[in-house]
CSV table of N, CA and C in Angstrom, one decimal:
chain,number,residue,atom,x,y,z
A,1,GLN,N,6.3,11.1,15.0
A,1,GLN,CA,6.7,9.9,14.2
A,1,GLN,C,5.6,8.9,14.2
A,2,VAL,N,5.5,8.3,13.0
A,2,VAL,CA,4.4,7.3,12.8
A,2,VAL,C,5.0,5.9,12.8
A,3,GLN,N,4.3,5.0,13.5
A,3,GLN,CA,4.6,3.6,13.4
A,3,GLN,C,3.5,2.8,12.7
A,4,LEU,N,3.9,1.9,11.8
A,4,LEU,CA,2.9,1.2,11.0
A,4,LEU,C,3.0,-0.3,11.2
A,5,VAL,N,1.9,-0.9,11.5
A,5,VAL,CA,1.8,-2.4,11.7
A,5,VAL,C,0.9,-3.0,10.7
A,6,GLN,N,1.4,-3.9,9.9
A,6,GLN,CA,0.6,-4.5,8.8
A,6,GLN,C,0.0,-5.8,9.2
A,7,SER,N,-1.1,-6.2,8.5
A,7,SER,CA,-1.7,-7.5,8.6
A,7,SER,C,-2.5,-7.8,7.4
A,8,GLY,N,-2.9,-9.0,7.2
A,8,GLY,CA,-3.8,-9.4,6.1
A,8,GLY,C,-3.1,-10.1,4.9
A,9,GLY,N,-1.8,-10.3,5.0
A,9,GLY,CA,-1.2,-11.1,3.9
A,9,GLY,C,-1.5,-12.5,3.9
A,10,GLY,N,-1.1,-13.3,2.9
A,10,GLY,CA,-1.3,-14.7,2.9
A,10,GLY,C,-1.3,-15.3,1.5
A,11,LEU,N,-1.8,-16.5,1.4
A,11,LEU,CA,-1.8,-17.2,0.1
A,11,LEU,C,-3.2,-17.2,-0.5
A,12,VAL,N,-3.3,-16.9,-1.8
A,12,VAL,CA,-4.5,-16.8,-2.5
A,12,VAL,C,-4.4,-17.3,-3.9
A,13,GLN,N,-5.4,-17.9,-4.4
A,13,GLN,CA,-5.4,-18.4,-5.8
A,13,GLN,C,-5.5,-17.3,-6.8
A,14,ALA,N,-4.9,-17.4,-8.0
A,14,ALA,CA,-5.1,-16.4,-9.0
A,14,ALA,C,-6.6,-16.2,-9.3
A,15,GLY,N,-6.9,-14.9,-9.4
A,15,GLY,CA,-8.3,-14.5,-9.6
A,15,GLY,C,-9.0,-14.2,-8.3
A,16,GLY,N,-8.4,-14.5,-7.2
A,16,GLY,CA,-9.0,-14.3,-5.9
A,16,GLY,C,-8.7,-12.9,-5.4
A,17,SER,N,-9.1,-12.7,-4.2
A,17,SER,CA,-9.0,-11.4,-3.5
A,17,SER,C,-8.4,-11.5,-2.2
A,18,LEU,N,-7.8,-10.4,-1.8
A,18,LEU,CA,-7.1,-10.3,-0.5
A,18,LEU,C,-7.1,-8.8,-0.1
A,19,THR,N,-7.3,-8.6,1.2
A,19,THR,CA,-7.2,-7.2,1.7
A,19,THR,C,-6.1,-7.0,2.7
A,20,LEU,N,-5.3,-6.1,2.5
A,20,LEU,CA,-4.2,-5.7,3.5
A,20,LEU,C,-4.6,-4.6,4.3
A,21,SER,N,-4.2,-4.6,5.6
A,21,SER,CA,-4.5,-3.5,6.5
A,21,SER,C,-3.2,-3.0,7.1
A,22,CYS,N,-3.2,-1.7,7.4
A,22,CYS,CA,-2.0,-1.1,8.0
A,22,CYS,C,-2.5,-0.1,9.1
A,23,ALA,N,-2.2,-0.5,10.4
A,23,ALA,CA,-2.6,0.3,11.5
A,23,ALA,C,-1.5,1.2,12.0
A,24,ALA,N,-1.8,2.5,12.1
A,24,ALA,CA,-0.8,3.4,12.5
A,24,ALA,C,-0.9,3.9,14.0
A,25,SER,N,0.2,4.0,14.6
A,25,SER,CA,0.2,4.6,16.0
A,25,SER,C,0.6,6.1,15.9
A,26,GLY,N,0.3,6.8,16.9
A,26,GLY,CA,0.6,8.2,16.9
A,26,GLY,C,-0.6,9.1,16.6
A,27,ARG,N,-0.5,10.3,16.8
A,27,ARG,CA,-1.6,11.3,16.7
A,27,ARG,C,-1.5,12.1,15.4
A,28,THR,N,-0.6,11.8,14.6
A,28,THR,CA,-0.5,12.6,13.3
A,28,THR,C,-0.8,11.8,12.1
A,29,PHE,N,-1.4,10.7,12.2
A,29,PHE,CA,-1.7,9.8,11.0
A,29,PHE,C,-2.4,10.6,9.9
A,30,SER,N,-3.4,11.3,10.3
A,30,SER,CA,-4.3,12.0,9.3
A,30,SER,C,-3.6,13.0,8.5
A,31,THR,N,-2.4,13.5,8.9
A,31,THR,CA,-1.7,14.5,8.2
A,31,THR,C,-0.8,13.9,7.1
A,32,TYR,N,-0.7,12.6,7.0
A,32,TYR,CA,0.2,11.9,6.1
A,32,TYR,C,-0.5,11.3,4.9
A,33,ASN,N,0.1,11.4,3.8
A,33,ASN,CA,-0.3,10.6,2.6
A,33,ASN,C,0.2,9.2,2.8
A,34,MET,N,-0.6,8.2,2.4
A,34,MET,CA,-0.3,6.8,2.7
A,34,MET,C,-0.2,6.1,1.4
A,35,GLY,N,0.7,5.1,1.4
A,35,GLY,CA,1.0,4.4,0.2
A,35,GLY,C,1.3,2.9,0.4
A,36,TRP,N,1.2,2.1,-0.6
A,36,TRP,CA,1.6,0.7,-0.6
A,36,TRP,C,2.7,0.5,-1.7
A,37,PHE,N,3.7,-0.2,-1.3
A,37,PHE,CA,4.8,-0.7,-2.2
A,37,PHE,C,4.9,-2.2,-2.1
A,38,ARG,N,5.6,-2.8,-3.0
A,38,ARG,CA,5.8,-4.2,-3.0
A,38,ARG,C,7.2,-4.5,-3.6
A,39,GLN,N,7.8,-5.6,-3.1
A,39,GLN,CA,9.1,-6.1,-3.6
A,39,GLN,C,9.1,-7.6,-3.7
A,40,ALA,N,9.4,-8.1,-4.9
A,40,ALA,CA,9.6,-9.5,-5.1
A,40,ALA,C,11.0,-9.8,-4.9
A,41,PRO,N,11.3,-11.1,-4.6
A,41,PRO,CA,12.7,-11.5,-4.4
A,41,PRO,C,13.6,-11.2,-5.7
A,42,GLY,N,14.7,-10.5,-5.5
A,42,GLY,CA,15.6,-10.2,-6.6
A,42,GLY,C,15.2,-9.0,-7.4
A,43,LYS,N,14.0,-8.4,-7.0
A,43,LYS,CA,13.5,-7.3,-7.8
A,43,LYS,C,13.6,-6.0,-6.9
A,44,GLU,N,13.6,-4.9,-7.6
A,44,GLU,CA,13.6,-3.6,-6.9
A,44,GLU,C,12.2,-3.3,-6.4
A,45,ARG,N,12.1,-2.4,-5.4
A,45,ARG,CA,10.9,-2.0,-4.8
A,45,ARG,C,10.0,-1.3,-5.8
A,46,GLU,N,8.7,-1.6,-5.8
A,46,GLU,CA,7.8,-1.1,-6.8
A,46,GLU,C,6.7,-0.4,-6.1
A,47,PHE,N,6.3,0.8,-6.6
A,47,PHE,CA,5.1,1.5,-6.1
A,47,PHE,C,3.9,0.8,-6.6
A,48,VAL,N,2.9,0.8,-5.7
A,48,VAL,CA,1.6,0.1,-6.0
A,48,VAL,C,0.5,1.1,-6.0
A,49,ALA,N,0.3,1.8,-4.9
A,49,ALA,CA,-0.8,2.8,-4.8
A,49,ALA,C,-0.6,3.7,-3.7
A,50,ALA,N,-1.2,4.9,-3.7
A,50,ALA,CA,-1.1,5.9,-2.7
A,50,ALA,C,-2.4,6.7,-2.6
A,51,ILE,N,-2.7,7.3,-1.4
A,51,ILE,CA,-3.9,8.1,-1.2
A,51,ILE,C,-3.5,9.3,-0.4
A,52,SER,N,-4.1,10.4,-0.7
A,52,SER,CA,-3.8,11.6,0.0
A,52,SER,C,-4.4,11.6,1.4
A,53,TRP,N,-3.9,12.5,2.3
A,53,TRP,CA,-4.4,12.6,3.7
A,53,TRP,C,-5.9,12.8,3.8
A,54,SER,N,-6.5,13.5,2.9
A,54,SER,CA,-7.9,13.7,2.9
A,54,SER,C,-8.7,12.7,2.2
A,55,ALA,N,-8.0,11.7,1.6
A,55,ALA,CA,-8.6,10.7,0.8
A,55,ALA,C,-9.3,11.3,-0.5
A,56,GLY,N,-8.9,12.5,-0.8
A,56,GLY,CA,-9.5,13.1,-1.9
A,56,GLY,C,-8.9,12.7,-3.3
A,57,SER,N,-7.8,12.1,-3.2
A,57,SER,CA,-7.2,11.6,-4.5
A,57,SER,C,-6.4,10.3,-4.2
A,58,ALA,N,-6.3,9.5,-5.2
A,58,ALA,CA,-5.5,8.3,-5.2
A,58,ALA,C,-4.8,8.1,-6.5
A,59,TYR,N,-3.7,7.3,-6.4
A,59,TYR,CA,-2.9,7.1,-7.6
A,59,TYR,C,-2.4,5.6,-7.6
A,60,TYR,N,-2.5,5.0,-8.7
A,60,TYR,CA,-2.2,3.6,-8.9
A,60,TYR,C,-1.2,3.3,-10.0
A,61,VAL,N,-0.3,2.3,-9.8
A,61,VAL,CA,0.5,1.9,-10.9
A,61,VAL,C,-0.4,1.2,-11.9
A,62,ASP,N,-0.1,1.4,-13.2
A,62,ASP,CA,-0.9,0.9,-14.3
A,62,ASP,C,-1.3,-0.6,-14.1
A,63,SER,N,-0.3,-1.4,-13.7
A,63,SER,CA,-0.5,-2.8,-13.6
A,63,SER,C,-1.6,-3.3,-12.6
A,64,VAL,N,-2.0,-2.4,-11.7
A,64,VAL,CA,-3.0,-2.8,-10.7
A,64,VAL,C,-4.3,-2.0,-10.9
A,65,LYS,N,-4.2,-1.0,-11.7
A,65,LYS,CA,-5.4,-0.1,-11.9
A,65,LYS,C,-6.6,-0.9,-12.3
A,66,GLY,N,-7.7,-0.6,-11.6
A,66,GLY,CA,-8.9,-1.4,-11.9
A,66,GLY,C,-9.1,-2.7,-11.1
A,67,ARG,N,-8.0,-3.1,-10.5
A,67,ARG,CA,-8.0,-4.3,-9.7
A,67,ARG,C,-7.8,-4.1,-8.2
A,68,PHE,N,-7.0,-3.1,-7.9
A,68,PHE,CA,-6.7,-2.8,-6.5
A,68,PHE,C,-7.3,-1.4,-6.1
A,69,THR,N,-7.7,-1.3,-4.8
A,69,THR,CA,-8.3,-0.1,-4.3
A,69,THR,C,-7.7,0.2,-3.0
A,70,ILE,N,-7.1,1.4,-2.9
A,70,ILE,CA,-6.6,1.9,-1.6
A,70,ILE,C,-7.6,2.8,-1.0
A,71,SER,N,-7.7,2.7,0.4
A,71,SER,CA,-8.6,3.5,1.1
A,71,SER,C,-8.0,3.7,2.5
A,72,ARG,N,-8.6,4.7,3.2
A,72,ARG,CA,-8.1,5.0,4.5
A,72,ARG,C,-9.3,5.4,5.4
A,73,ASP,N,-9.1,5.1,6.7
A,73,ASP,CA,-10.1,5.5,7.7
A,73,ASP,C,-9.3,6.3,8.8
A,74,ASN,N,-9.3,7.6,8.7
A,74,ASN,CA,-8.5,8.4,9.6
A,74,ASN,C,-8.9,8.2,11.1
A,75,ALA,N,-10.2,8.0,11.3
A,75,ALA,CA,-10.8,7.8,12.6
A,75,ALA,C,-10.2,6.6,13.3
A,76,LYS,N,-9.9,5.5,12.4
A,76,LYS,CA,-9.3,4.3,12.9
A,76,LYS,C,-7.8,4.2,12.7
A,77,ASN,N,-7.2,5.3,12.2
A,77,ASN,CA,-5.8,5.3,11.9
A,77,ASN,C,-5.3,4.1,11.1
A,78,THR,N,-6.1,3.8,10.1
A,78,THR,CA,-5.8,2.6,9.3
A,78,THR,C,-6.0,2.9,7.8
A,79,VAL,N,-5.1,2.3,7.0
A,79,VAL,CA,-5.1,2.3,5.6
A,79,VAL,C,-5.3,0.9,5.1
A,80,TYR,N,-6.0,0.7,4.0
A,80,TYR,CA,-6.3,-0.6,3.4
A,80,TYR,C,-5.8,-0.7,2.0
A,81,LEU,N,-5.6,-1.9,1.5
A,81,LEU,CA,-5.4,-2.2,0.1
A,81,LEU,C,-6.2,-3.4,-0.2
A,82,GLN,N,-7.3,-3.1,-0.9
A,82,GLN,CA,-8.2,-4.2,-1.4
A,82,GLN,C,-7.7,-4.7,-2.8
A,83,MET,N,-7.3,-5.9,-2.9
A,83,MET,CA,-6.7,-6.5,-4.1
A,83,MET,C,-7.7,-7.5,-4.6
A,84,ASN,N,-8.1,-7.3,-5.9
A,84,ASN,CA,-9.1,-8.2,-6.6
A,84,ASN,C,-8.4,-8.7,-7.8
A,85,ARG,N,-8.9,-9.8,-8.3
A,85,ARG,CA,-8.5,-10.5,-9.5
A,85,ARG,C,-6.9,-10.6,-9.5
A,86,LEU,N,-6.4,-11.2,-8.5
A,86,LEU,CA,-5.0,-11.3,-8.3
A,86,LEU,C,-4.3,-12.2,-9.3
A,87,LYS,N,-3.1,-11.8,-9.7
A,87,LYS,CA,-2.3,-12.5,-10.6
A,87,LYS,C,-1.0,-13.0,-10.0
A,88,SER,N,-0.4,-14.0,-10.6
A,88,SER,CA,0.8,-14.5,-10.0
A,88,SER,C,1.9,-13.4,-9.9
A,89,GLU,N,1.9,-12.5,-10.9
A,89,GLU,CA,2.9,-11.4,-10.8
A,89,GLU,C,2.7,-10.4,-9.7
A,90,ASP,N,1.6,-10.5,-9.0
A,90,ASP,CA,1.3,-9.7,-7.8
A,90,ASP,C,2.0,-10.3,-6.6
A,91,THR,N,2.6,-11.5,-6.7
A,91,THR,CA,3.3,-12.1,-5.5
A,91,THR,C,4.5,-11.2,-5.1
A,92,ALA,N,4.6,-10.8,-3.9
A,92,ALA,CA,5.6,-10.0,-3.4
A,92,ALA,C,5.4,-9.7,-1.9
A,93,VAL,N,6.4,-9.1,-1.3
A,93,VAL,CA,6.2,-8.6,0.1
A,93,VAL,C,5.7,-7.2,-0.1
A,94,TYR,N,4.6,-6.9,0.6
A,94,TYR,CA,3.9,-5.6,0.5
A,94,TYR,C,4.2,-4.8,1.7
A,95,TYR,N,4.5,-3.5,1.5
A,95,TYR,CA,4.9,-2.6,2.5
A,95,TYR,C,4.0,-1.4,2.6
A,96,CYS,N,3.5,-1.1,3.7
A,96,CYS,CA,2.7,0.1,4.0
A,96,CYS,C,3.7,1.2,4.2
A,97,ALA,N,3.3,2.4,3.8
A,97,ALA,CA,4.2,3.6,3.9
A,97,ALA,C,3.4,4.8,4.2
A,98,ALA,N,4.1,5.7,4.9
A,98,ALA,CA,3.5,7.0,5.2
A,98,ALA,C,4.5,8.1,4.8
A,99,GLY,N,4.0,9.2,4.2
A,99,GLY,CA,4.9,10.3,3.8
A,99,GLY,C,4.2,11.6,3.6
A,100,LYS,N,5.0,12.6,3.6
A,100,LYS,CA,4.5,13.9,3.3
A,100,LYS,C,4.3,14.2,1.9
A,101,GLY,N,4.9,13.5,1.0
A,101,GLY,CA,4.8,13.7,-0.4
A,101,GLY,C,3.4,13.3,-0.9
A,102,THR,N,3.1,13.9,-2.0
A,102,THR,CA,1.8,13.6,-2.6
A,102,THR,C,1.8,12.2,-3.2
A,103,PRO,N,0.6,11.6,-3.4
A,103,PRO,CA,0.6,10.2,-4.0
A,103,PRO,C,1.4,10.1,-5.3
A,104,GLN,N,1.3,11.2,-6.1
A,104,GLN,CA,2.1,11.2,-7.4
A,104,GLN,C,3.6,11.2,-7.1
A,105,THR,N,4.0,12.0,-6.1
A,105,THR,CA,5.4,12.1,-5.8
A,105,THR,C,5.9,10.8,-5.2
A,106,MET,N,5.1,10.1,-4.4
A,106,MET,CA,5.5,8.8,-3.9
A,106,MET,C,5.7,7.8,-5.0
A,107,ALA,N,4.9,7.9,-6.0
A,107,ALA,CA,5.0,7.0,-7.1
A,107,ALA,C,6.3,7.2,-7.9
A,108,VAL,N,6.6,8.5,-8.1
A,108,VAL,CA,7.8,8.8,-8.9
A,108,VAL,C,9.1,8.5,-8.2
A,109,ILE,N,9.2,8.9,-7.0
A,109,ILE,CA,10.5,8.8,-6.3
A,109,ILE,C,10.6,7.5,-5.5
A,110,LYS,N,9.5,6.8,-5.4
A,110,LYS,CA,9.4,5.5,-4.6
A,110,LYS,C,10.0,5.6,-3.3
A,111,ALA,N,9.6,6.6,-2.5
A,111,ALA,CA,10.1,6.8,-1.2
A,111,ALA,C,9.0,7.3,-0.3
A,112,ALA,N,9.2,7.2,1.0
A,112,ALA,CA,8.3,7.6,2.0
A,112,ALA,C,9.1,7.9,3.3
A,113,ASP,N,8.4,8.4,4.3
A,113,ASP,CA,9.1,8.8,5.6
A,113,ASP,C,9.1,7.6,6.6
A,114,TYR,N,8.0,6.8,6.6
A,114,TYR,CA,7.9,5.7,7.5
A,114,TYR,C,7.4,4.5,6.8
A,115,TRP,N,7.8,3.3,7.3
A,115,TRP,CA,7.5,2.0,6.6
A,115,TRP,C,6.9,1.0,7.6
A,116,GLY,N,6.0,0.2,7.2
A,116,GLY,CA,5.6,-1.0,7.9
A,116,GLY,C,6.5,-2.1,7.8
A,117,GLN,N,6.3,-3.2,8.5
A,117,GLN,CA,7.2,-4.3,8.6
A,117,GLN,C,7.2,-5.2,7.4
A,118,GLY,N,6.2,-5.0,6.5
A,118,GLY,CA,6.0,-5.9,5.4
A,118,GLY,C,5.2,-7.1,5.6
A,119,THR,N,4.4,-7.5,4.6
A,119,THR,CA,3.6,-8.8,4.8
A,119,THR,C,3.7,-9.5,3.4
A,120,GLN,N,3.8,-10.8,3.5
A,120,GLN,CA,3.9,-11.6,2.2
A,120,GLN,C,2.5,-11.8,1.6
A,121,VAL,N,2.5,-11.6,0.3
A,121,VAL,CA,1.3,-12.0,-0.5
A,121,VAL,C,1.8,-12.9,-1.6
A,122,THR,N,1.2,-14.1,-1.6
A,122,THR,CA,1.6,-15.1,-2.5
A,122,THR,C,0.3,-15.5,-3.3
A,123,VAL,N,0.4,-15.4,-4.6
A,123,VAL,CA,-0.7,-15.8,-5.5
A,123,VAL,C,-0.3,-17.0,-6.3
A,124,SER,N,-1.1,-18.1,-6.1
A,124,SER,CA,-0.8,-19.3,-6.8
A,124,SER,C,-1.6,-19.4,-8.1
A,125,SER,N,-1.0,-20.2,-9.0
A,125,SER,CA,-1.7,-20.4,-10.3
A,125,SER,C,-2.6,-21.6,-10.2
């Protein structure tokens, strides 16, 4: 079983940057595909990005493509989400996730096996 602890959320101005981190416990981290989801108040959970266990492939929702970058360091048991050129519509609680599904599958079914506690990202205008 994988436990995920997130950090790096906060307040940032529109156009700015922020990096989220997700540290995993356990010895099976490298076998999981990792993803990021977000949820704004009153809205359904939205897929943001995912990366394969080998970091050989990544998948992004169109709204963040070219602005966000997902990466992972299996030696450090950590996955990151680098967010650039942030917009007000990026404001949400962001959740780190781990699953056996491919990045594309995670995007379609919006599901994973394990979840982080969530961290607030607020983008001001």
